[in-house]
Structures are given as structure tokens and as C-alpha cells.
Tab-separated table of C-alpha atoms and ligand atoms in Angstrom:
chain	number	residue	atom	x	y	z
A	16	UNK	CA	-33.723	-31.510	28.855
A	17	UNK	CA	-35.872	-29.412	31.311
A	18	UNK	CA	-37.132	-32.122	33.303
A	19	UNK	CA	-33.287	-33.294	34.008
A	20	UNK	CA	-31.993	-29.473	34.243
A	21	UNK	CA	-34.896	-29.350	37.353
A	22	UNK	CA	-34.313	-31.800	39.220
A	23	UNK	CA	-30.602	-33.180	38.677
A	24	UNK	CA	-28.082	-31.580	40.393
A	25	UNK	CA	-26.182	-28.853	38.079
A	26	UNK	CA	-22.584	-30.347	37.681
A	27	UNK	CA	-21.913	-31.501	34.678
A	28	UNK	CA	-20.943	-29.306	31.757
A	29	UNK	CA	-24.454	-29.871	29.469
A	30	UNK	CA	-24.687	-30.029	26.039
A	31	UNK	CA	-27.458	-29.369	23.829
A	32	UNK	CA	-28.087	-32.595	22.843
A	33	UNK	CA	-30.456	-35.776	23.650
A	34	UNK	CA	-28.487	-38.983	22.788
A	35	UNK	CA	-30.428	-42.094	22.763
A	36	UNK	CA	-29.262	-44.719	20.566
A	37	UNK	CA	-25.968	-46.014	19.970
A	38	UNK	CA	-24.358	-48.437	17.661
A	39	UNK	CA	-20.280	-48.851	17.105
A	40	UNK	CA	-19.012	-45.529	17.225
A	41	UNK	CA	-22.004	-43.997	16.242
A	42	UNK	CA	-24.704	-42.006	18.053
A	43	UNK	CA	-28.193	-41.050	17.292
A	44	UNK	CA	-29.819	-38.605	19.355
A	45	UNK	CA	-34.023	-38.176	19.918
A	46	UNK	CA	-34.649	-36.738	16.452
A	47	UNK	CA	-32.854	-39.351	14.533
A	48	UNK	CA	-29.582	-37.187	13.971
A	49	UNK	CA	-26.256	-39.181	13.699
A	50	UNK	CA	-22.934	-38.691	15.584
A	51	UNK	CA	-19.991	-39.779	15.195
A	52	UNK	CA	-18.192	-40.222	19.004
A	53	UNK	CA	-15.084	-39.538	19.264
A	54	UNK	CA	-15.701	-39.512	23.449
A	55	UNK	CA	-16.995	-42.563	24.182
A	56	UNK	CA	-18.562	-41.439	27.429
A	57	UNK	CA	-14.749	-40.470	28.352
A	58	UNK	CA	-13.616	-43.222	27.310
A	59	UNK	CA	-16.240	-46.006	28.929
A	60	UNK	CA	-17.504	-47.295	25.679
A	61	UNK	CA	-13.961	-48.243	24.249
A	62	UNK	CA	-15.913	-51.367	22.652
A	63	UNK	CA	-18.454	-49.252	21.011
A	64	UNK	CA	-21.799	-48.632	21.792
A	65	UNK	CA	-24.318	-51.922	22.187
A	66	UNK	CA	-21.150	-54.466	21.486
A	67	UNK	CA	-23.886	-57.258	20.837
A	68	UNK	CA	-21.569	-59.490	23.393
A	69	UNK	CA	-22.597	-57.299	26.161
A	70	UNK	CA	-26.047	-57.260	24.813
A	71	UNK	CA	-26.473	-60.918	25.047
A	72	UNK	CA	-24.518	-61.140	28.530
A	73	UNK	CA	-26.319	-58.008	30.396
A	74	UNK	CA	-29.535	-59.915	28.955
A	75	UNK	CA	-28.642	-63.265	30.237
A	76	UNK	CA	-27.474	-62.731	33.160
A	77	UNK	CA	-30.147	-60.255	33.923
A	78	UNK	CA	-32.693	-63.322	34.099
A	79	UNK	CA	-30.401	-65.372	36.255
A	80	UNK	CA	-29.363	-63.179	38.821
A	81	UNK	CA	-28.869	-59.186	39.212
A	82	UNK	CA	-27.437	-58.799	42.709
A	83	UNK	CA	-25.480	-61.170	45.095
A	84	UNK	CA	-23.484	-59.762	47.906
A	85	UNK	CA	-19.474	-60.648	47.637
A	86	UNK	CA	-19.982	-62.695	51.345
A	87	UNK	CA	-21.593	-64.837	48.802
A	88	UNK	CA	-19.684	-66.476	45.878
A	89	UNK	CA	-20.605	-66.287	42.534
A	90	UNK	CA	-20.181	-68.144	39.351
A	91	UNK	CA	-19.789	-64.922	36.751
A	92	UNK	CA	-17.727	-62.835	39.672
A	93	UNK	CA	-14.684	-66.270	39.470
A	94	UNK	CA	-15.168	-66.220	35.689
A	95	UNK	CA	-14.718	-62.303	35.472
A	96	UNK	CA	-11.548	-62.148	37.750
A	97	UNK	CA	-9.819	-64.790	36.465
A	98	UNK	CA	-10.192	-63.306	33.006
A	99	UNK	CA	-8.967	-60.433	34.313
A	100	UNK	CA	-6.064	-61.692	36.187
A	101	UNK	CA	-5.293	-63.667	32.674
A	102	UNK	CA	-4.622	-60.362	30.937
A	103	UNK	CA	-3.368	-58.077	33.720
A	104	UNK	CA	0.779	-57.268	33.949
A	105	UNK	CA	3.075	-60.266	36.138
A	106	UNK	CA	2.269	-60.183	39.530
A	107	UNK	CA	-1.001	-58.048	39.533
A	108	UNK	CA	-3.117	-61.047	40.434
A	109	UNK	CA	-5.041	-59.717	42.729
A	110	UNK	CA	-8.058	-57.463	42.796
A	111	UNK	CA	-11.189	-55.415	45.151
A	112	UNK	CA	-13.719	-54.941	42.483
A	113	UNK	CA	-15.951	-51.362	43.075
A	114	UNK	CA	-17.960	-49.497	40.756
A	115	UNK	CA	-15.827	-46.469	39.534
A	116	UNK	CA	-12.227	-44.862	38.776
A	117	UNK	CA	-12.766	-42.463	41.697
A	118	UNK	CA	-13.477	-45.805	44.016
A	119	UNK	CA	-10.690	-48.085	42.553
A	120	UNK	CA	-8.375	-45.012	43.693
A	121	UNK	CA	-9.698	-44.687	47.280
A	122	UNK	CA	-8.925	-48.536	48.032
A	123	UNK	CA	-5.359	-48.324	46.535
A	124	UNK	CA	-5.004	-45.369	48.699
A	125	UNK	CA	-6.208	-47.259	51.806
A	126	UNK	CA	-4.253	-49.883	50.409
A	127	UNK	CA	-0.819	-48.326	50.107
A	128	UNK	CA	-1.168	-46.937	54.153
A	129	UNK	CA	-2.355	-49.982	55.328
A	130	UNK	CA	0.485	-52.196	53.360
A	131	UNK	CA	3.689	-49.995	54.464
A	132	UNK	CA	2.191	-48.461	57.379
A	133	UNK	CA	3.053	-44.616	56.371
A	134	UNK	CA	0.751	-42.216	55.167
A	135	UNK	CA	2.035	-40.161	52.728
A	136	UNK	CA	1.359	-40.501	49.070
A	137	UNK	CA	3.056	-38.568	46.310
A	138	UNK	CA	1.070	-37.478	43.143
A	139	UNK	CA	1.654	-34.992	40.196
A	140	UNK	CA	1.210	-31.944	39.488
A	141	UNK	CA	-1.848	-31.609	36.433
A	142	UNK	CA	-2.943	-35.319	37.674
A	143	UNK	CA	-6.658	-36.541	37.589
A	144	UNK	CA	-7.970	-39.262	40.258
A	145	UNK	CA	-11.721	-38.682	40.802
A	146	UNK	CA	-13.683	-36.505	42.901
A	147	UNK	CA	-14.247	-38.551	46.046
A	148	UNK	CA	-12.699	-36.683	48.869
A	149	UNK	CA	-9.523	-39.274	49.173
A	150	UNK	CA	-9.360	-39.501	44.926
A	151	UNK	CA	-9.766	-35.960	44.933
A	152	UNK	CA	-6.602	-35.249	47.798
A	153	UNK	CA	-4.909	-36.666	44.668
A	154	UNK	CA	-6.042	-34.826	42.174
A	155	UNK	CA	-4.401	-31.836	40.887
A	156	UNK	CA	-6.738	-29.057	39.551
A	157	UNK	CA	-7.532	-26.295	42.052
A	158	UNK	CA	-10.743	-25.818	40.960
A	159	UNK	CA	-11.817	-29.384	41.685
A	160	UNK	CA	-10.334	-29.007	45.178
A	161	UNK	CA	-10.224	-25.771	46.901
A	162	UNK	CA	-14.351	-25.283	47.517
A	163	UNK	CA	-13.385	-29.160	49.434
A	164	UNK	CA	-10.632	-28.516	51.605
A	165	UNK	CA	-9.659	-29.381	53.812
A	166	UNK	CA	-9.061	-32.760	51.705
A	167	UNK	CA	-7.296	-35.539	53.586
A	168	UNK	CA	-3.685	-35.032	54.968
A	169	UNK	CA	-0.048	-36.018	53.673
A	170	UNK	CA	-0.519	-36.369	49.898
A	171	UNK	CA	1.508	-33.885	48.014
A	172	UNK	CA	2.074	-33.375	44.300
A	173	UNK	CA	5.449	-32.985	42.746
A	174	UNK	CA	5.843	-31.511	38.598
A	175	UNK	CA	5.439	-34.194	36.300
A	176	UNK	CA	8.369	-35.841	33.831
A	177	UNK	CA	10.885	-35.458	36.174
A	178	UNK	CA	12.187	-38.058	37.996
A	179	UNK	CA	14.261	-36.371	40.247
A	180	UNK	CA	11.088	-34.406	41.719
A	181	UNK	CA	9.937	-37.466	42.838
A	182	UNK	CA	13.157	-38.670	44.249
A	183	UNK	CA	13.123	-35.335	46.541
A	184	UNK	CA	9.769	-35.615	47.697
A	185	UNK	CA	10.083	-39.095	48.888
A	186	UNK	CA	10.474	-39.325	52.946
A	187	UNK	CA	10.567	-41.668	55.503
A	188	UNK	CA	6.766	-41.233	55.366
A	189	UNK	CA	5.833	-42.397	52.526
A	190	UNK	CA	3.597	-44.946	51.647
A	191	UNK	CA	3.235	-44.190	47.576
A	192	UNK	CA	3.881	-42.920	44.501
A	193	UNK	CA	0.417	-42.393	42.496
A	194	UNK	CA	0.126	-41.674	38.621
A	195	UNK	CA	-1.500	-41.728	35.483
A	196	UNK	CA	1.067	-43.193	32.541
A	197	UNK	CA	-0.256	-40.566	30.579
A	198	UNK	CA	-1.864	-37.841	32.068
A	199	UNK	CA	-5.585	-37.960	30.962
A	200	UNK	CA	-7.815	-34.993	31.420
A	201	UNK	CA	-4.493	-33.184	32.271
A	202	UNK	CA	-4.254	-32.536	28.851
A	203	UNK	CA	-3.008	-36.171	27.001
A	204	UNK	CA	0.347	-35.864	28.524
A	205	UNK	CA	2.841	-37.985	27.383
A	206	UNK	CA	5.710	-38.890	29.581
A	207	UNK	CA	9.102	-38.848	27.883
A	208	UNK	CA	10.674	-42.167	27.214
A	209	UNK	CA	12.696	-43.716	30.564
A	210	UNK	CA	10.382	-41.505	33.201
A	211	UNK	CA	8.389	-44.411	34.189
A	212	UNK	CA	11.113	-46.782	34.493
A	213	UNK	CA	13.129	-44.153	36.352
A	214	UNK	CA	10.067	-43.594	38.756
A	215	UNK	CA	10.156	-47.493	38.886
A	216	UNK	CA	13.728	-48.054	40.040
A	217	UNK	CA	13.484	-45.248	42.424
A	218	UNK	CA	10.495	-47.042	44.087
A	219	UNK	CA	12.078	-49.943	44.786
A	220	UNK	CA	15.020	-48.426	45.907
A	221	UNK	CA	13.149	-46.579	48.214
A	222	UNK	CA	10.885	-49.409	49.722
A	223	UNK	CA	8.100	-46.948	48.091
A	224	UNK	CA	4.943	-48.687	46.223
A	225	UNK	CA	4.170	-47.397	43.156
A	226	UNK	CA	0.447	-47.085	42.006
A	227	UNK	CA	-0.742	-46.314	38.171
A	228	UNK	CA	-3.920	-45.137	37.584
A	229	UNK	CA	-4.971	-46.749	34.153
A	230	UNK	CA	-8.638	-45.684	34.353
A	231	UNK	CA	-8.212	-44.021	31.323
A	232	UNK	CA	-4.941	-45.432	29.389
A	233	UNK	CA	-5.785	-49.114	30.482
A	234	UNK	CA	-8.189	-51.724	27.809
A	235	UNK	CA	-6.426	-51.403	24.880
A	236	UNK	CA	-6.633	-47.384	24.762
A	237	UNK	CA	-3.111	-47.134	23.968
A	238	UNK	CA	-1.841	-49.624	21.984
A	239	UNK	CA	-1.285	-51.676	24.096
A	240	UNK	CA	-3.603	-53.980	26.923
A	241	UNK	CA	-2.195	-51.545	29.573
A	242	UNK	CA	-1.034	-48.087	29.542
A	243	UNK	CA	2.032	-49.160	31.487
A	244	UNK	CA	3.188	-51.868	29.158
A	245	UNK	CA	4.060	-49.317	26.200
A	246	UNK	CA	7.408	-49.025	28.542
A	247	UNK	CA	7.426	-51.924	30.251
A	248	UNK	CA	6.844	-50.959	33.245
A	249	UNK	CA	4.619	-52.770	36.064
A	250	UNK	CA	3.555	-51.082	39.372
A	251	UNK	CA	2.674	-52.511	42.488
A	252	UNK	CA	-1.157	-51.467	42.694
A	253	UNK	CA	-3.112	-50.554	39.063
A	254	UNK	CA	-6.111	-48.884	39.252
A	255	UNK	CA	-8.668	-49.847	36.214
A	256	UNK	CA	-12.246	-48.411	36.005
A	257	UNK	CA	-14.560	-46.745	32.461
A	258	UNK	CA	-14.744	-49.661	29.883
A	259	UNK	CA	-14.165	-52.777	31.948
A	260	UNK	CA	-17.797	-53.763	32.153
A	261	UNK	CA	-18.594	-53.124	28.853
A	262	UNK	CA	-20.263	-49.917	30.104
A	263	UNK	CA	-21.751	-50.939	33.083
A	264	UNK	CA	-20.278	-49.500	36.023
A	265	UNK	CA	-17.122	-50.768	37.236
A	266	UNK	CA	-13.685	-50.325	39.376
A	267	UNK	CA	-11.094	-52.689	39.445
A	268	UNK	CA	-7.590	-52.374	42.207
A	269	UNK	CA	-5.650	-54.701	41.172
A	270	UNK	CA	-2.406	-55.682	43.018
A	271	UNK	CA	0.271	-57.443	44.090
A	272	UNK	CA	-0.616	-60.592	45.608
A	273	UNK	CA	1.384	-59.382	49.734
A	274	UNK	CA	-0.241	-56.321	49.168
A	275	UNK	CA	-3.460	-56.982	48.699
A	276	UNK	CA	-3.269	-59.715	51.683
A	277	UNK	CA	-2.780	-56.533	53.764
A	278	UNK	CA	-6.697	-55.792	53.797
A	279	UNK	CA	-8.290	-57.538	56.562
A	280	UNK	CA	-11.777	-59.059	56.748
A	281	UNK	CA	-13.666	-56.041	57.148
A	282	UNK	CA	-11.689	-53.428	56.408
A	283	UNK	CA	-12.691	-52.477	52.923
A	284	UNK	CA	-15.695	-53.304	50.645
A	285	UNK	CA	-19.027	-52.015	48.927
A	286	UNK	CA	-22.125	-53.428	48.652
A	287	UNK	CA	-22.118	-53.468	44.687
A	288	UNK	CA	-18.620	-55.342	44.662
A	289	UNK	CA	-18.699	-57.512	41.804
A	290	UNK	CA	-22.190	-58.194	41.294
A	291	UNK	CA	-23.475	-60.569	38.443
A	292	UNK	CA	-24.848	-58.034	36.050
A	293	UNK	CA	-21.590	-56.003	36.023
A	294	UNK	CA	-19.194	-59.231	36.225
A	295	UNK	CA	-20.922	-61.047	33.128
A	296	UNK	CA	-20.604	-57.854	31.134
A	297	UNK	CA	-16.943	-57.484	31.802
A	298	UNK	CA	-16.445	-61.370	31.018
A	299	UNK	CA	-17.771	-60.551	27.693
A	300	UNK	CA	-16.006	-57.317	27.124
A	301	UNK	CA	-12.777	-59.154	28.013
A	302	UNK	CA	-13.251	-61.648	25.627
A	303	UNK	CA	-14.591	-59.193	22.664
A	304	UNK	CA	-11.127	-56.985	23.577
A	305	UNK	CA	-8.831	-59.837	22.775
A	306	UNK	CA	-10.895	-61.716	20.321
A	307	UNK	CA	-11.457	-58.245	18.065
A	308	UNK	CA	-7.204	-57.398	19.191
A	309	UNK	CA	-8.493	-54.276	19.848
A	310	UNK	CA	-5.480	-53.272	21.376
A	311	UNK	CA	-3.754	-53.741	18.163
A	312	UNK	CA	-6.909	-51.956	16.167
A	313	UNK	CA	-5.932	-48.699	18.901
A	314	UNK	CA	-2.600	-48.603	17.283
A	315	UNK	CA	-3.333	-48.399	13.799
A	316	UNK	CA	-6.089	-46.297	14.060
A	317	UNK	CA	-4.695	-44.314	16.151
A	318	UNK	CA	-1.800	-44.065	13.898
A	319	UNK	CA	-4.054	-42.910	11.534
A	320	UNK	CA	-5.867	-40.444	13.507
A	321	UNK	CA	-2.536	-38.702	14.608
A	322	UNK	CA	-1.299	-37.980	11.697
A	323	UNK	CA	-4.220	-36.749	10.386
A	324	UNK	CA	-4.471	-34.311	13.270
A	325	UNK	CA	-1.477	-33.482	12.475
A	326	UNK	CA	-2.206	-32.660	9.179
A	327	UNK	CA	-4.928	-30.260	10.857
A	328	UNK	CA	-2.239	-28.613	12.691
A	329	UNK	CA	0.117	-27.780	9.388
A	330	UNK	CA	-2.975	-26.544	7.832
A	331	UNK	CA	-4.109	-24.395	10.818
A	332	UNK	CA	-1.814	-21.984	12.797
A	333	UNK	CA	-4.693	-21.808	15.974
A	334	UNK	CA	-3.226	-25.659	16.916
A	335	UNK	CA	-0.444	-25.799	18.784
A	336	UNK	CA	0.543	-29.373	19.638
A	337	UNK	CA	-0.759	-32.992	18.882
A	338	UNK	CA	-0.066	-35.572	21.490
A	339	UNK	CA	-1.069	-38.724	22.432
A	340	UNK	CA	-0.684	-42.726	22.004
A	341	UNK	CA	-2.936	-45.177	20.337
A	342	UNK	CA	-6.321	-43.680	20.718
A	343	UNK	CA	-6.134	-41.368	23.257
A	344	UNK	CA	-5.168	-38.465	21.565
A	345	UNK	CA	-4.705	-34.650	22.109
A	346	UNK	CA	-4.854	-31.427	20.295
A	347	UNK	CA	-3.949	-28.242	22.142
A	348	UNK	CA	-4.944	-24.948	20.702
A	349	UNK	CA	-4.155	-21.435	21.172
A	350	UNK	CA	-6.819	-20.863	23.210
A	351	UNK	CA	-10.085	-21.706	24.943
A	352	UNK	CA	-11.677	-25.171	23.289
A	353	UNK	CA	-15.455	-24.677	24.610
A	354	UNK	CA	-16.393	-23.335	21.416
A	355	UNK	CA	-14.742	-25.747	19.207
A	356	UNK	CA	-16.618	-28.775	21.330
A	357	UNK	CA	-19.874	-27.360	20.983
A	358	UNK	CA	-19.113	-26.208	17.019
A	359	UNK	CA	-18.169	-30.305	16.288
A	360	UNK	CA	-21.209	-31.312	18.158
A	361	UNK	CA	-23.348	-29.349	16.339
A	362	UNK	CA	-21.605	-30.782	12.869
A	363	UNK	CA	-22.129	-34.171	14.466
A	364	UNK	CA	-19.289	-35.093	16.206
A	365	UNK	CA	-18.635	-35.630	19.651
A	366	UNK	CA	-15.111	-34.454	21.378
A	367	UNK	CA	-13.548	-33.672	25.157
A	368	UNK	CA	-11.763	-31.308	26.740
A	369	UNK	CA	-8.398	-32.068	28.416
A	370	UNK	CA	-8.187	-28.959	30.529
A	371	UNK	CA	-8.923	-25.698	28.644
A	372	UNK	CA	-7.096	-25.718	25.885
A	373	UNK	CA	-6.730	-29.131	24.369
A	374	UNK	CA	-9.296	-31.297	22.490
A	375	UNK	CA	-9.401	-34.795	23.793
A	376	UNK	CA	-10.115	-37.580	21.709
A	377	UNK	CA	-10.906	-40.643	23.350
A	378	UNK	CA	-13.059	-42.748	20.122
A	379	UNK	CA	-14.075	-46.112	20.992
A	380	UNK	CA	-11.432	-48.822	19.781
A	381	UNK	CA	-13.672	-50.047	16.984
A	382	UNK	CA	-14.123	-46.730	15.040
A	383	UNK	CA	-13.600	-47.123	11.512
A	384	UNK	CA	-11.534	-44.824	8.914
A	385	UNK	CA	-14.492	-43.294	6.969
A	386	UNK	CA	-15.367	-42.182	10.689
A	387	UNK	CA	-12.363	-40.760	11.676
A	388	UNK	CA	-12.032	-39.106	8.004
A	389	UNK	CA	-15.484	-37.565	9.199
A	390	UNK	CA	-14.373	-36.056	12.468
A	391	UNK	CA	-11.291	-34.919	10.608
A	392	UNK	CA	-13.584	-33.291	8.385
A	393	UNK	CA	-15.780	-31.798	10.637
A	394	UNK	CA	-12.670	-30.451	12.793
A	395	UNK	CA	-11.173	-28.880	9.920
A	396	UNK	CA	-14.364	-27.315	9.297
A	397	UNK	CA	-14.674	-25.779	12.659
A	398	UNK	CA	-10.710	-24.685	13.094
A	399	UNK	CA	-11.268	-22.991	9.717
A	400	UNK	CA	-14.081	-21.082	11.123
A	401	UNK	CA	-12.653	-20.284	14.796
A	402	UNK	CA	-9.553	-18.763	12.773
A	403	UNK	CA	-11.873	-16.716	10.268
A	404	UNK	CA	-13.792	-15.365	13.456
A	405	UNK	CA	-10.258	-14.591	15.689
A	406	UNK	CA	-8.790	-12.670	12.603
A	407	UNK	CA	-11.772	-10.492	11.863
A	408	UNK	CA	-12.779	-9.893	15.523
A	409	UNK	CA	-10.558	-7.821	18.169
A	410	UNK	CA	-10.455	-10.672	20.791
A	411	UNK	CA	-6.729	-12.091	21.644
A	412	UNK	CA	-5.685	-15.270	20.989
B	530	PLP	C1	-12.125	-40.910	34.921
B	530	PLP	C2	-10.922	-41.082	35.743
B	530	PLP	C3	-11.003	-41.302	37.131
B	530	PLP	C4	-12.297	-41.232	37.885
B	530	PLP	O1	-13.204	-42.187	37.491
B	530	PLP	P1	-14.737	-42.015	37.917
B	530	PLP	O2	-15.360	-43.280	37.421
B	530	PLP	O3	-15.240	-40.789	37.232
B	530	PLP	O4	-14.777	-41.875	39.378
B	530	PLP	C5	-9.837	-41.545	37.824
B	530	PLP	N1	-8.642	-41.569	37.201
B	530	PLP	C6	-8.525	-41.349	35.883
B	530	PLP	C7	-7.170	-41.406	35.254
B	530	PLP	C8	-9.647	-41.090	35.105
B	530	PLP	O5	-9.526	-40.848	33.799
């Protein structure tokens, strides 16, 4: 902890805690202690810690060949994107492969003004992108963006859940509509039924493309292979990132066949583009998501989880909402969450944050009931506690 608080730079939000093992959706950190993770890395290891199928890929692969530059083909890079292509929404059968959300953002970006030849993109209000300066134009949260501006020109954000909002915004400069299906680390947002197909229609009315962000709601997360397809509903340009390798770094843009055909030789790509390593890894975490259905197993244990959160929230007043689909779930309180994070972690159970006021639960796919009972457990625990402290202190709710 002291040698990485030296010399790494101080952005991330630490927590007292040294995790070096992981198995499932289990943790272990350096003195043996064992966590339950209902985080997954933000949602990276949806296939659990160690899947032995990436094991034995990453380790094959690693003695064939690491690195091999996309002017060169590759035999795991074809196997990896048709795979992909296989499982990905009609039409979306094309893809730039990078090495993170934040990346698979800035090409559809680059993607949507160099397809329609206009600039402007349209994002919402409370949205998450990355922190790359273009991902970051897109992204919401002020505090993210205001020590960076100025951030790059003519991409404005409209309120959420509303389709008329975007139907205003839209001019005869704009290139795109960008959005997450439901609203991530903007709190597990929800849209209400018919928003997405009402953003849909007014995109194609409009000659407008229309870009979802699925870092976080695509692989199964949901309920379903792809956020999107909860509503049937299939963009133009999908951005995929977190667990498509398996855990390895990835970003996938996927699009539209005349779309994509609009990048030119030249005009985008990154050195790490589909290497080996990474492409083997997400051929095997491809395979392990549909041969374990783990799309399926987010349903039901997400069912689960819900309503047991929501059995948290008739038992204690300090919760305010539960939201959320499949596994990516939501619990907004009354107030600040820091304390309740740290308070789980330190019963052995790892949570988010989705802004400051909702816990974020983001479990890999495989977690099993006795776990979830334990988080459950543990968060019961710590509500019960945070509402015996606020009633015999002075602080506000
Ligand atoms: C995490 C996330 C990103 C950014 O991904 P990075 O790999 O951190 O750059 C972008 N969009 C959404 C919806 C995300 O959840």
C-alpha cells in the first residue's frame, strides 16, 4: 500500500485493502481474508475471477504469440471477431477492436463525424463515457469535466427519459445520438419502457445515427446478451468494453457494416488492436458466456438479488429506491454511500458507488445464492448500523 500510494498517481478512490487472489465471485486479499465481490472490477470480471477457460487460453496463447500488429493477420484476432459478430444485434457486423470503454467511445465518436459528415453529437444529462478528452466531452458529471475544459466542441447533453428532449436538440448538425441503455455510474438508471424505441424512430427519421454505449449493460449483465435487446432495440454503432476479454483489456466499436466502411486506411487505429493475448481470452470468454447461459443466470439471480434488496429497503427507512435489471443493480439511500462501501468492505464484501448516493452492484454473472444471501447479510448489517448512528447523532440525513 505505501509503495503504490508513492509512486502511482493519486486518482483512484483507495481502499484499505490488498486483494490478491480470486476465484468465482470470491476474493482473498494478502492475509488470507475472503470477499465476496459484488463489483467485479466494475463490472470487468462478469465471468468471475480466474474462469479456468481464460486460464488455459491467456496460458496458451501466451507461448504462441503475445503481440502481432493488426497490418498483420492473425489466427485468434478472425476467431475472436467472428465470435463476436455471431452474438452481436442484426447488422452490427462490424468492429475496430481497442483496449478500453473510454477508447471504444472515441472511435464511434470519430466514427459518427466521419460517416454523416456533421459534428455534433447529442448525449444525456447524468451519462458516463470515459475520461479521455473526446469520451469525456460526453460525459456528464461536472466534476469529471470542468478542471478539462475546454473539452472538444459541439456535443451537448439533453435530460434523460424524455424523448422529446432529444427530438429538440437535434439540428441540421448533427452527426449522433450517444447513450447508455441504462445509465451506469449515473446511478443504475432505468429508462422507462418505449424511450429507446422512441429515441430509435426519431433517429431514423432524422437521418441521425444512434450510438449505445453497452460498456457496462452489454455480456449478459442484464438479462439479456445486450443491454439494448431487453427492448428490442438496435443502434447503429455499440460500444462494448470491461468483460469482453475475460479481464484482459479490451474495447470493442462495433457497427453497421456502411458505417464502419467510412474509416479509411489510416485514419483510426492503436497499436494494441486486437492482439493475440487479448483476442484468445475473449474467444474463450465468449464461448464460457453462452455455454454457462450466463445471460439467463443474470436474470434469475438478479431476480433474486432485487427482491432481496428490496426487502432491505422495507426493513430500512435510510433506502430510498432499488433499481436496476438483471445484475446490475442499484440502491439509493438517503444520503452519502462512502461510509456504507467502506463498512461492507470491512464485513467482507465488496460494493460501488453510482454517484453519491446509490450503491452499485455489479456481481459477476456466476455468483451463487449463499453469496448473495451473504452480501444481503452483510448490507443489512451495515444499514442497521448507519441508521443507529444517524438517529443518535445530530447530523442530517
Ligand atoms: C466504464 C465505462 C466506460 C469507460 O471505460 P474505461 O475502460 O474505463 O475507459 C465508458 N462507458 C461506460 C458506460 C462505462 O461503464
Amino acid at each position: 500500500m505505501e509503495t503504490e500510494n508513492r509512486y502511482l498517481a493519486n486518482v483512484f478512490s483507495k481502499k484499505s485493502v490488498v486483494i490478491t487472489k480470486g476465484k468465482g465471485a470470491l476474493l482473498w486479499d494478502i492475509n488470507g481474508r475472503e470477499y465476496v465481490d459484488c463489483a467485479s472490477s466494475y463490472g470487468v470480471a462478469a465471468l468471475g475471477h480466474c474462469h479456468p477457460k481464460v486460464v488455459e487460453a491467456i496460458k496458451a496463447q501466451a507461448e504462441q504469440l503475445i503481440t502481432c500488429h493488426s497490418c498483420y493477420y492473425n489466427d485468434k484476432r478472425a476467431k475472436f471477431i467472428e465470435k463476436l459478430v455471431k452474438i452481436t444485434p442484426k447488422g452490427l457486423d462490424k468492429a475496430f477492436l481497442s483496449n478500453s470503454g473510454a477508447e471504444s467511445v472515441e472511435c464511434a465518436i470519430k466514427l459518427a463525424r466521419k460517416y454523416t459528415g456533421k459534428p455534433e453529437i447529442i448525449a444525456l444529462m447524468g451519462a458516463f463515457h470515459g475520461k479521455t478528452m473526446g469520451a469525456l466531452s460526453a460525459t456528464w458529471d461536472k466534476k469529471y469535466r470542468e478542471p478539462f475544459m475546454p473539452l472538444i466542441p459541439e456535443i451537448k447533453h439533453v435530460a434523460p427519459d424524455n424523448a422529446d428532449k432529444i427530438r429538440e436538440a437535434i439540428t441540421d448538425k448533427t452527426a449522433a445520438v450517444l447513450m447508455e441503455p441504462i445509465r451506469g455510474e449515473g446511478g443504475v438508471r432505468v429508462p422507462p419502457d418505449g424511450y429507446l424505441q422512441a429515441v430509435r424512430e426519431i433517429c431514423d427519421e432524422k437521418g441521425v445515427l444512434l450510438i449505445f454505449d453497452e460498456v457496462q449493460t452489454s455480456f449478459g449483465r442484464t438479462g439479456k446478451l445486450f443491454g439494448c435487446q431487453n427492448w428490442g432495440v438496435i443502434p447503429d454503432v455499440m460500444c462494448l468494453a470491461k468483460p469482453f476479454a475475460g479481464g484482459l483489456p479490451i474495447g470493442i466499436t462495433v457497427a453497421k457494416e456502411n458505417i464502419m466502411s467510412s474509416l479509411k486506411v489510416g485514419e483510426h487505429s492503436t497499436t494494441f488492436s486486437g492482439s493475440p493475448l487479448v483476442c484468445a481470452a475473449g474467444c474463450a470468454a465468449i464461448d464460457a458466456l453462452l455455454e454457462e447461459k450466463l445471460a439467463d443466470k443474470a436474470a434469475v439471480n438478479g431476480k433474486y438479488f432485487k427482491s432481496a434488496l428490496e426487502g432491505l429497503q422495507e426493513k430500512h427507512k435510510i433506502v430510498k429506491e432499488v433499481r436496476g435489471l438483471g445484475l446490475m443493480l442499484g440502491m439509493e439511500l438517503r444520503f452519502d454511500v462512502h461510509n456504507v462501501i467502506l463498512k461492507a468492505l470491512d464485513k467482507g464484501v465488496l460494493v460501488l458507488d453510482a454517484g453519491r448516493t446509490v450503491v452499485r452492484l455489479l456481481p459477476p454473472l456466476v455468483i451463487e445464492k449463499k453469496q448473495i444471501d451473504k452480501a444481503i447479510a452483510v448490507l443489512d448489517t451495515v444499514l442497521g448500523e448507519e441508521e443507529n448512528e444517524r438517529a443518535s447523532s445530530t447530523v442530517p440525513n
